[in-house]
Coordinates of C-alpha atoms in Angstrom, one line a residue:
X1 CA 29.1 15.4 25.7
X2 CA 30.5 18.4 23.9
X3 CA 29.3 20.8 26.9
X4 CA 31.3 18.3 29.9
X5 CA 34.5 18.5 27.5
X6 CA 34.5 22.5 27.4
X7 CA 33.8 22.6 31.4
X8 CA 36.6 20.5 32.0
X9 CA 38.4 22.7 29.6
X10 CA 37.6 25.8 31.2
X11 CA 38.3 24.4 34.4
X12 CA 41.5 23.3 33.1
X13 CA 42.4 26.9 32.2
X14 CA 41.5 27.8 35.2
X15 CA 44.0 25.9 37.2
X16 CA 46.7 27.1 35.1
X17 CA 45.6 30.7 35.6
X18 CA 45.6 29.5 39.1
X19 CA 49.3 28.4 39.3
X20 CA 50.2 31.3 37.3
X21 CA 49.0 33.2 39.5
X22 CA 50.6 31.4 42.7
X23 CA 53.7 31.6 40.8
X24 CA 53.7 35.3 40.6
X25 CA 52.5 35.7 43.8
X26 CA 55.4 33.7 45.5
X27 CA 57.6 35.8 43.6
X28 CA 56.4 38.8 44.3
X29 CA 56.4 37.9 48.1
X30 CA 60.6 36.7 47.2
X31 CA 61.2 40.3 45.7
X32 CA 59.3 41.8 49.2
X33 CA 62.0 39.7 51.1
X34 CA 64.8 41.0 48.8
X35 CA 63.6 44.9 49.3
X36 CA 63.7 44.5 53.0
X37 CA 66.5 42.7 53.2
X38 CA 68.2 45.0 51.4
X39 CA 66.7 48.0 52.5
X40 CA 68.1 46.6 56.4
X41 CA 71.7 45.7 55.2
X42 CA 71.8 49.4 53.3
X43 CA 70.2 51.3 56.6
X44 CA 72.6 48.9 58.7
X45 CA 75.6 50.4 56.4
X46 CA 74.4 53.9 56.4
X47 CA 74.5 53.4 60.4
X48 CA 78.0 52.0 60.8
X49 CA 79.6 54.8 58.5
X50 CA 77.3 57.6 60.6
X51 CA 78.8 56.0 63.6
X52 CA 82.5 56.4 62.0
X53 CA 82.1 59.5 60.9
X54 CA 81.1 61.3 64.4
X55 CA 83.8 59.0 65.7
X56 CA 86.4 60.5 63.3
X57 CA 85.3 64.2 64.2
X58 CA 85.0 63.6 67.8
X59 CA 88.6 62.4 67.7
X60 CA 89.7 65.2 65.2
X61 CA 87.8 67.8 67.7
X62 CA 89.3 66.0 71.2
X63 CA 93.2 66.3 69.2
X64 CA 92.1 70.2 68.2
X65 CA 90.8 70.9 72.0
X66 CA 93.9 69.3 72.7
X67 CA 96.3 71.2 70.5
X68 CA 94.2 74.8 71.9
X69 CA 94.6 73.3 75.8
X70 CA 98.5 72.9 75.1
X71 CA 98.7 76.3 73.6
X72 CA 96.7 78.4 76.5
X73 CA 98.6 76.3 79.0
X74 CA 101.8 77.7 76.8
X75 CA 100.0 80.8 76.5
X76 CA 99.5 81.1 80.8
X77 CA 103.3 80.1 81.4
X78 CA 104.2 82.8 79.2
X79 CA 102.1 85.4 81.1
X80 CA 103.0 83.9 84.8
X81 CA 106.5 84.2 83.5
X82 CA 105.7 87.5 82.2
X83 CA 103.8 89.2 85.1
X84 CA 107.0 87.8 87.4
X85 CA 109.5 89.8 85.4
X86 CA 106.8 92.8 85.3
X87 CA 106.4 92.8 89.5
X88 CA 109.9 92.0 89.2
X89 CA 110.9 95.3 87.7
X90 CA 108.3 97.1 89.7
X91 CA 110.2 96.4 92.6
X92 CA 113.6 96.7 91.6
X93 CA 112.5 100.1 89.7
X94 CA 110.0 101.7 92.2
X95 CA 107.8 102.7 89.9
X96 CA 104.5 100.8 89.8
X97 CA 102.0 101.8 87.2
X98 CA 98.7 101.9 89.8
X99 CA 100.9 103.7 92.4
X100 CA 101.5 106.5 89.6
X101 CA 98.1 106.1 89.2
X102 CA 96.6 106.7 92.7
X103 CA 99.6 109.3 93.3
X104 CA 98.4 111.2 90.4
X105 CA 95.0 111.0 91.7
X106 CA 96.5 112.5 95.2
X107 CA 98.2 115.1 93.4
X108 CA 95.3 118.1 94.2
X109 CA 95.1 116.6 98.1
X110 CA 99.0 116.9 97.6
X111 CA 99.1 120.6 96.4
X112 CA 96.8 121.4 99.2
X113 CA 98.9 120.5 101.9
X114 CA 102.5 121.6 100.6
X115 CA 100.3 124.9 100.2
X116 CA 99.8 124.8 103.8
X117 CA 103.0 123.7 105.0
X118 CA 104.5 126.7 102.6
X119 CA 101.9 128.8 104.7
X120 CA 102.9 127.8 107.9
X121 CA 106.6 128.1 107.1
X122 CA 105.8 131.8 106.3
X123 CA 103.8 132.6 109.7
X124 CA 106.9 130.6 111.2
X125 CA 108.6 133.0 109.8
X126 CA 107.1 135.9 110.2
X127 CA 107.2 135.5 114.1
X128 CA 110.5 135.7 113.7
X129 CA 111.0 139.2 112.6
X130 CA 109.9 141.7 115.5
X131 CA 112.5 140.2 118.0
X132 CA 115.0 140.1 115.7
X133 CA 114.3 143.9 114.9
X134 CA 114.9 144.6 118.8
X135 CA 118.5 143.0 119.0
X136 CA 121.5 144.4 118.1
X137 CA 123.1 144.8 114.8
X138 CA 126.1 142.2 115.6
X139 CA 123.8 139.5 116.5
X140 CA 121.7 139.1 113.2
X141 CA 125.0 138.3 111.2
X142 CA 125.6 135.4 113.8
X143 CA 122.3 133.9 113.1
X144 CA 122.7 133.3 109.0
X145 CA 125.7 131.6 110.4
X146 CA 124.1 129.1 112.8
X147 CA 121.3 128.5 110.1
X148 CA 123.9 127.3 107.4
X149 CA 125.5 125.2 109.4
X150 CA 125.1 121.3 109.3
X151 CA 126.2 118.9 112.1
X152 CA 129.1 117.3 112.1
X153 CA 130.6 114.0 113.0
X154 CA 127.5 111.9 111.6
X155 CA 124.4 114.2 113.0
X156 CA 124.6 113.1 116.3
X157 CA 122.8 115.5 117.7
X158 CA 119.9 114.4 115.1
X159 CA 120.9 110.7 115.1
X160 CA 117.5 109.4 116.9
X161 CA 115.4 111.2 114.4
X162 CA 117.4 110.0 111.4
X163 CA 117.0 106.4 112.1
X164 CA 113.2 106.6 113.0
X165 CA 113.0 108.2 109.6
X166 CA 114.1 105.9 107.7
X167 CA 113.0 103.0 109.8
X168 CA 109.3 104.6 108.9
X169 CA 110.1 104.9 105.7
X170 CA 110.9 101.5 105.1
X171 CA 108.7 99.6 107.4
X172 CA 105.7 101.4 107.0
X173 CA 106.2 103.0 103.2
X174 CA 103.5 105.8 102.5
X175 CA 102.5 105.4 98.7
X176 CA 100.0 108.7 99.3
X177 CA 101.7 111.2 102.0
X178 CA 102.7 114.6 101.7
X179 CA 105.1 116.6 99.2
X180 CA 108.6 115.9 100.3
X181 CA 108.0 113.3 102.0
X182 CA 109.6 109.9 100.5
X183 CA 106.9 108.1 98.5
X184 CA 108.3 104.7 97.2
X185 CA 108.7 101.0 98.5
X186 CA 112.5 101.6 100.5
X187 CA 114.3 98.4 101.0
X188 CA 117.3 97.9 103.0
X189 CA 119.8 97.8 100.6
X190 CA 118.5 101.7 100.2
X191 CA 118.5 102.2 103.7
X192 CA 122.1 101.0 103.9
X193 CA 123.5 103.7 101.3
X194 CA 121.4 106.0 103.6
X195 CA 122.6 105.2 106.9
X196 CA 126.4 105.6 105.3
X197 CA 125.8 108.9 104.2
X198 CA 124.3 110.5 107.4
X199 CA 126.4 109.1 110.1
X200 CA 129.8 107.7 108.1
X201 CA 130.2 110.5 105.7
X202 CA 128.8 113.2 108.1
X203 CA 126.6 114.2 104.7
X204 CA 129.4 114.7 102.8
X205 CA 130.3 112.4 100.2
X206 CA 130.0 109.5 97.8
X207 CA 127.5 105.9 98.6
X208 CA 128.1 103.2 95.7
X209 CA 125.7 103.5 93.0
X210 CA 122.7 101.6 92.7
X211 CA 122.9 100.5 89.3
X212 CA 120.7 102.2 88.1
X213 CA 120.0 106.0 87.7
X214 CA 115.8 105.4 89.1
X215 CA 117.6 103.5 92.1
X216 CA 119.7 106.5 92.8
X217 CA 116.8 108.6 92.5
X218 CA 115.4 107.0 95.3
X219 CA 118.2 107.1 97.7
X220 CA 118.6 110.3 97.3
X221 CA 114.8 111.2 97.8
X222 CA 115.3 109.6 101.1
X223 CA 118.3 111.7 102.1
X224 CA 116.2 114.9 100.8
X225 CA 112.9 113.7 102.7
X226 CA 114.8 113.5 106.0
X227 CA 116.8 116.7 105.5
X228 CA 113.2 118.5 104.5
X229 CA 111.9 117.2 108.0
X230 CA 114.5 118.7 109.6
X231 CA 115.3 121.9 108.0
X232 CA 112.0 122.6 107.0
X233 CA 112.3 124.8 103.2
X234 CA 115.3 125.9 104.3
X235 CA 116.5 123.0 102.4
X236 CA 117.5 123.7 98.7
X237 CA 118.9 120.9 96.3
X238 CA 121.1 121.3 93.7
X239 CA 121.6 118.6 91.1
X240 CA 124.3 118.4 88.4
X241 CA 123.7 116.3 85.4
X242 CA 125.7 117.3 82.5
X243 CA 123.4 115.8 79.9
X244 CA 119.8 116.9 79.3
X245 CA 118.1 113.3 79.3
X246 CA 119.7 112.5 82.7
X247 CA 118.2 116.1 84.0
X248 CA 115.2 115.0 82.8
X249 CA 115.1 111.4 84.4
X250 CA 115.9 113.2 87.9
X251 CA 113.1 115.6 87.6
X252 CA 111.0 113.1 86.9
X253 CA 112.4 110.3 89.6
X254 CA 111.7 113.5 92.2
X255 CA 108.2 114.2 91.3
X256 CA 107.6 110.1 91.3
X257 CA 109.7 109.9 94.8
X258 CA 108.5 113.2 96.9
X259 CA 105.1 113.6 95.1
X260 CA 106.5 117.2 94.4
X261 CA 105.4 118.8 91.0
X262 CA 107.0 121.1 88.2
X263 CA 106.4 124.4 89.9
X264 CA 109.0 122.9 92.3
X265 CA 111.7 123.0 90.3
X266 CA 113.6 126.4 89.1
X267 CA 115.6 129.2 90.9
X268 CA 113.0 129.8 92.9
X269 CA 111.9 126.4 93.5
X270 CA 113.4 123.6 96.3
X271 CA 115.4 121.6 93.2
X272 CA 117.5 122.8 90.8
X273 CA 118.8 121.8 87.8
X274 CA 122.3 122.5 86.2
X275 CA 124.2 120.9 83.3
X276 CA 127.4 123.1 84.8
X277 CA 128.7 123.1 87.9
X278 CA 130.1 126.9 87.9
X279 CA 126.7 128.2 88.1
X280 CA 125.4 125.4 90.6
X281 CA 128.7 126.5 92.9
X282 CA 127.2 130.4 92.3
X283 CA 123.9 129.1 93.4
X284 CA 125.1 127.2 96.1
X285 CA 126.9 130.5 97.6
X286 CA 123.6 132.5 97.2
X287 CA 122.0 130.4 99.1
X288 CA 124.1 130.3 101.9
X289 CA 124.7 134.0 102.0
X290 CA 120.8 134.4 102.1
X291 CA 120.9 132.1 105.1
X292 CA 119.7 128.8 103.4
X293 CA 121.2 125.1 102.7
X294 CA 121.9 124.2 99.8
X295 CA 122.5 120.1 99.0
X296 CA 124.6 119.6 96.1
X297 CA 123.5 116.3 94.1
X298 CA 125.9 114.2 91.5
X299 CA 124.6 112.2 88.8
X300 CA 126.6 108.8 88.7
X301 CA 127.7 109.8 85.2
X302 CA 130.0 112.6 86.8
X303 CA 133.2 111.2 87.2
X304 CA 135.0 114.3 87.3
X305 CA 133.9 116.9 90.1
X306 CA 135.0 120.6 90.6
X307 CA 136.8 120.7 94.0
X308 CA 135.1 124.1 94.0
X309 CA 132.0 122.2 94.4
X310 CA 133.3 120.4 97.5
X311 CA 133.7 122.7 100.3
X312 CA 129.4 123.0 101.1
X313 CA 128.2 121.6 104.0
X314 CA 125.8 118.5 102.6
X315 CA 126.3 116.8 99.1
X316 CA 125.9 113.4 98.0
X317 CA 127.5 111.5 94.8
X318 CA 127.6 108.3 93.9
X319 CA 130.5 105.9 93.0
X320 CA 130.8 103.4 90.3
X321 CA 132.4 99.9 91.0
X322 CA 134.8 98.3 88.5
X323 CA 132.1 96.2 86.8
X324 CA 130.0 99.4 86.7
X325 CA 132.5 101.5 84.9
X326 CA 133.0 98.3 82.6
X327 CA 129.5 98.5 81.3
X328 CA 129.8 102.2 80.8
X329 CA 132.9 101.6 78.8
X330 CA 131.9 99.4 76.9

């Protein structure tokens, strides 16, 4: 009887431990429920604030790309607008930077041929001298004579070849041709100051200026290339600048126009520079005594000219308009 009551309590305490146990079971399977269901909802957060976060940058980096697309557009206008004024100026002012640099480049080829043309001047010129030896002494003194003289009544005899000149020189420019000959884009507002000075001034007297001293420059490289074609080195310019800059801007407008170099320049040389004009007139006589021509050149700046100066054959000066004189009043 004793042994049937401690079964039944035994079994008893099993069941309890039983229950207990299904207790803490069921709640261990509850907390299990409550880790993954918090673990998702956590993950599930961590997602959505991922997702806003690359959304925030990806708008923060579309409005920088946008800010950087605005500026290099701003950036492009400026250079478009920038080149414009640059090929702009290299038109108005001759004087584009690859031309200088493919002249300069020429310069040898150019040194070759003026060599030869000097040399074939010389033998010209050296053909010359046994008949001239075999006539008689009054008839020498008449040649110098011929020689220094310059057409009248607006080169008619040289007309044709004036105009297909400068008809070449404007239609079909050569950036890379010989010494003395005109080097530099020649539009037909040049040509016009041109025309005027051969055939309605007869050579001697004053076009409107240019505006500028570089434009000036290049009229009057066009007037000294068509003279050298037809007088040869016989040709001897004379320019009178009475300030040391503007010398220097025609010696260098001349070598940039006529591809001639420094060695050109100087008494001995095809231009010359003066800051007087007593000694350019001096010059000027010289040369005509020794049987050359001598072109007398005035910088715009010169509004007073010796009448001295005057009475040669060829020379070229250029007048300023009202507006013109304003600016340099002012």
């Amino acid at each position: 009887m004793e042994d049937q009551q401690n079964q039944e309590q035994a079994v008893a305490s099993l069941e309890q431990r039983l229950a207990a146990l299904q207790q803490q079971e069921q709640e261990l399977q509850q907390a299990i429920e409550d880790l993954r269901n918090s673990q998702s909802r956590v993950f599930q957060e961590q997602i959505t604030e991922l997702q806003n976060t690359l959304g925030r940058l990806m708008q923060e980096s579309l409005s920088e790309l946008e800010h950087r697309k605005q500026a290099l557009q701003e950036s492009v206008s400026q250079l478009e607008r920038r080149q414009e004024r640059i090929q702009a100026e290299m038109r108005k002012n001759f004087a584009g930077a690859s031309q200088d640099l493919a002249i300069r480049v020429q310069g040898f080829k150019d040194y070759m041929v003026g060599s030869l043309q000097d040399l074939v001047l010389a033998a010209e010129q050296l053909e010359l001298v046994p008949p001239a030896a075999t006539q008689k002494q009054p008839e020498p003194e008449e040649a110098p004579a011929k020689r220094s003289s310059v057409p009248e009544q607006g080169f008619p005899d040289q007309a044709k070849k004036i105009r297909q000149l400068l008809e070449q020189y404007r239609a079909l420019p050569d950036y890379y041709g010989p010494s003395w000959q005109l080097r530099r884009t020649f539009e037909k507002v040049h040509e016009e100051r041109v025309t005027n000075w051969f055939f309605t001034l007869a050579g001697r007297g004053a076009v409107k200026s240019m505006g500028s001293r570089l434009q000036n420059i290049l009229v009057a490289s066009a007037v000294i290339s068509v003279l050298r074609v037809m007088h040869g080195n016989r040709l001897r310019v004379l320019i009178l600048a009475t300030l040391p800059e503007r010398l220097g801007e025609w010696r260098r407008g001349l070598q940039d126009c006529l591809g001639i170099a420094r060695a050109d320049f100087g008494p001995d040389g095809g231009v010359v520079l003066f800051e007087d004009p007593d000694p350019m007139v001096q010059k000027a006589d010289r040369l005509l005594a020794d049987g050359d021509l001598p072109m007398l050149i005035f910088d715009e700046a010169e509004e007073q000219v010796s009448l001295n100066t005057l009475r040669f054959p060829l020379w070229l000066a250029f007048g300023l308009d009202a507006q013109q004189m304003t600016r340099m009043m002012y």
